[in-house]
Amino acid sequence: LLSPRPMFRCSVMMFQEEFALRLTARPGEALYCRLSVNTQLLAKVDQLMKVGRNNFRPPPKVESRVVRIELRNPPPPVDFIEWDGMIRLLFNRKNKTLRSVLMTKSTLKMLDENIRTHRALNERKDDMCDDENKDARQIIEQVVAMEQWKDKRASKLDLDDFLSLLAEFNKRGVHFA
């Protein structure tokens, strides 16, 4: 809905209440999830009204809400596939610390492969940086040891935090797609 072009300016839609609340959930709320982050990256979402189940025949088992979705124009300057790769990974276990989510064997293996692929595609022999010879484990340890990421959890980070985290990893050669 949010990715097709040409874009719509504004859309008013009715969803089941829990889904609508997920669209607008904020960091720290129980319903804050990957859907919340991705939707809020691409659009501004407002709850307009609650629609009771008694307004329908036969009445459904759930309440509904009407929401307004306005796409951000221009869209944020981020590679959405890489963004979603990071968000998907972090929200897989949203209440764990960033370090514990990123230091699993499967994640380290995937990130090491991504680092090797990215380095092979972008051979920069004359532009070697300190992180050039480090593996994913070392780079992740450096990033999550930084004060702004130490002991943080995906469920408590806002959009700006995620954008900064992605930029920090990209700067060090770690890519999630």
Coordinates of C-alpha atoms in Angstrom, one line a residue:
L1 CA 0.0 0.0 0.0
L2 CA 2.8 2.4 0.9
S3 CA 5.3 1.6 -1.8
P4 CA 3.4 1.9 -5.2
R5 CA 4.1 4.9 -7.4
P6 CA 2.5 7.2 -8.3
M7 CA 1.7 7.9 -4.7
F8 CA -1.6 8.9 -3.3
R9 CA -1.6 12.0 -1.2
C10 CA -4.0 10.9 1.5
S11 CA -6.0 7.7 2.2
V12 CA -8.8 7.2 4.8
M13 CA -9.3 3.6 5.6
M14 CA -11.0 1.4 8.2
F15 CA -9.1 -1.5 9.9
Q16 CA -9.6 -3.8 12.8
E17 CA -8.8 -1.9 16.0
E18 CA -5.6 -3.8 16.9
F19 CA -4.1 -3.4 13.4
A20 CA -4.9 0.4 13.4
L21 CA -3.4 0.8 16.9
R22 CA -0.2 -1.0 15.7
L23 CA 0.1 1.5 12.8
T24 CA 0.4 4.4 15.3
A25 CA 2.1 2.7 18.2
R26 CA 5.0 4.5 19.8
P27 CA 8.2 3.2 21.3
G28 CA 7.7 1.4 24.6
E29 CA 4.0 0.5 23.9
A30 CA 3.0 -3.1 23.8
L31 CA 1.8 -2.9 20.2
Y32 CA 5.0 -1.2 18.9
C33 CA 6.4 -3.5 16.2
R34 CA 8.0 -3.7 12.8
L35 CA 4.8 -2.6 11.1
S36 CA 4.7 0.5 13.3
V37 CA 8.3 1.5 12.4
N38 CA 8.0 0.8 8.7
T39 CA 4.6 2.6 8.4
Q40 CA 5.8 5.6 10.3
L41 CA 9.0 5.8 8.2
L42 CA 7.0 6.1 5.0
A43 CA 3.8 7.8 6.2
K44 CA 2.1 9.9 8.8
V45 CA -0.8 8.0 10.3
D46 CA -3.6 9.5 12.4
Q47 CA -6.4 7.7 14.2
L48 CA -9.6 9.5 13.2
M49 CA -12.4 7.6 14.9
K50 CA -13.4 4.4 16.6
V51 CA -16.2 2.4 14.9
G52 CA -18.1 0.1 17.3
R53 CA -19.0 -3.4 16.3
N54 CA -22.7 -2.6 16.7
N55 CA -22.6 -0.5 13.6
F56 CA -22.4 -3.6 11.4
R57 CA -24.9 -6.4 10.7
P58 CA -24.1 -9.0 11.8
P59 CA -21.8 -7.5 14.4
P60 CA -18.2 -8.7 14.1
K61 CA -16.2 -9.9 17.1
V62 CA -13.8 -7.0 17.0
E63 CA -13.9 -3.2 17.1
S64 CA -12.7 -1.1 14.1
R65 CA -11.0 2.2 13.7
V66 CA -10.7 4.7 10.8
V67 CA -7.2 6.0 10.1
R68 CA -5.8 8.6 7.8
I69 CA -2.5 7.8 6.0
E70 CA -0.5 10.5 4.4
L71 CA 2.6 9.4 2.5
R72 CA 5.8 11.3 3.2
N73 CA 6.8 13.3 0.1
P74 CA 9.6 13.0 -0.7
P75 CA 10.1 9.6 0.8
P76 CA 13.0 9.3 3.3
P77 CA 16.5 8.8 1.7
V78 CA 17.0 5.2 2.9
D79 CA 17.3 2.0 1.0
F80 CA 14.0 0.4 2.1
I81 CA 15.2 -3.2 1.5
E82 CA 18.2 -2.7 3.8
W83 CA 16.1 -0.8 6.3
D84 CA 13.6 -3.5 6.4
G85 CA 16.3 -6.2 6.8
M86 CA 17.6 -4.4 9.9
I87 CA 14.2 -3.7 11.4
R88 CA 13.1 -7.3 10.7
L89 CA 16.2 -8.6 12.5
L90 CA 15.9 -6.3 15.5
F91 CA 12.1 -6.9 16.0
N92 CA 12.5 -10.7 15.8
R93 CA 13.2 -10.4 19.5
K94 CA 12.2 -6.8 20.2
N95 CA 12.6 -7.0 24.0
K96 CA 16.1 -8.3 23.9
T97 CA 19.1 -5.9 23.9
L98 CA 20.5 -5.0 20.5
R99 CA 23.7 -6.8 21.3
S100 CA 22.0 -10.1 22.1
V101 CA 19.8 -9.9 19.0
L102 CA 22.8 -9.1 16.7
M103 CA 25.2 -11.6 18.3
T104 CA 23.3 -14.8 17.4
K105 CA 25.3 -17.3 15.3
S106 CA 22.9 -17.1 12.3
T107 CA 22.9 -13.3 12.3
L108 CA 26.7 -13.1 12.5
K109 CA 27.0 -15.5 9.7
M110 CA 24.6 -13.6 7.5
L111 CA 26.3 -10.2 8.3
D112 CA 29.7 -11.7 7.6
E113 CA 28.5 -12.8 4.2
N114 CA 27.0 -9.4 3.5
I115 CA 30.3 -7.7 4.5
R116 CA 32.3 -9.9 2.2
T117 CA 29.9 -9.4 -0.7
H118 CA 29.8 -5.6 -0.1
R119 CA 33.6 -5.4 0.0
A120 CA 34.0 -7.5 -3.2
L121 CA 31.5 -5.3 -5.0
N122 CA 33.1 -2.1 -3.8
E123 CA 36.8 -2.8 -4.0
R124 CA 38.5 0.2 -2.3
K125 CA 42.1 -0.7 -2.0
D126 CA 43.3 2.9 -1.8
D127 CA 40.6 3.8 0.6
M128 CA 41.1 1.2 3.4
C129 CA 39.5 2.1 6.7
D130 CA 40.0 0.7 10.2
D131 CA 36.9 -1.5 9.9
E132 CA 38.0 -3.0 6.6
N133 CA 39.6 -6.1 8.1
K134 CA 37.1 -6.6 11.0
D135 CA 34.4 -9.2 11.0
A136 CA 30.8 -8.7 11.9
R137 CA 31.3 -9.7 15.5
Q138 CA 33.9 -7.0 16.1
I139 CA 32.0 -4.3 14.3
I140 CA 28.8 -5.1 16.2
E141 CA 30.6 -5.1 19.5
Q142 CA 32.0 -1.6 18.7
V143 CA 28.7 -0.2 17.7
V144 CA 26.6 -1.6 20.5
A145 CA 29.2 -0.5 23.0
M146 CA 28.7 3.1 22.0
E147 CA 26.8 5.1 24.7
Q148 CA 23.7 5.7 22.7
W149 CA 23.2 2.0 21.9
K150 CA 24.5 0.4 25.1
D151 CA 21.7 -1.8 26.7
K152 CA 19.1 -0.5 24.2
R153 CA 16.2 -2.6 23.0
A154 CA 14.3 -2.3 19.6
S155 CA 11.0 -1.9 21.4
K156 CA 12.3 1.4 23.0
L157 CA 13.9 3.0 19.9
D158 CA 12.2 5.6 17.7
L159 CA 12.6 6.2 14.0
D160 CA 15.6 8.6 14.4
D161 CA 17.4 6.0 16.5
F162 CA 16.9 3.3 13.9
L163 CA 18.0 5.7 11.1
S164 CA 21.2 6.5 13.2
L165 CA 21.9 2.9 13.9
L166 CA 21.6 1.9 10.2
A167 CA 23.9 4.8 9.3
E168 CA 26.4 3.8 11.9
F169 CA 26.5 0.2 10.6
N170 CA 26.6 1.3 7.0
K171 CA 29.5 3.6 7.8
R172 CA 31.4 0.6 9.2
G173 CA 30.6 -1.6 6.2
V174 CA 27.8 -3.7 7.7
H175 CA 24.8 -4.0 5.5
F176 CA 21.5 -5.9 6.1
A177 CA 20.6 -6.7 2.5

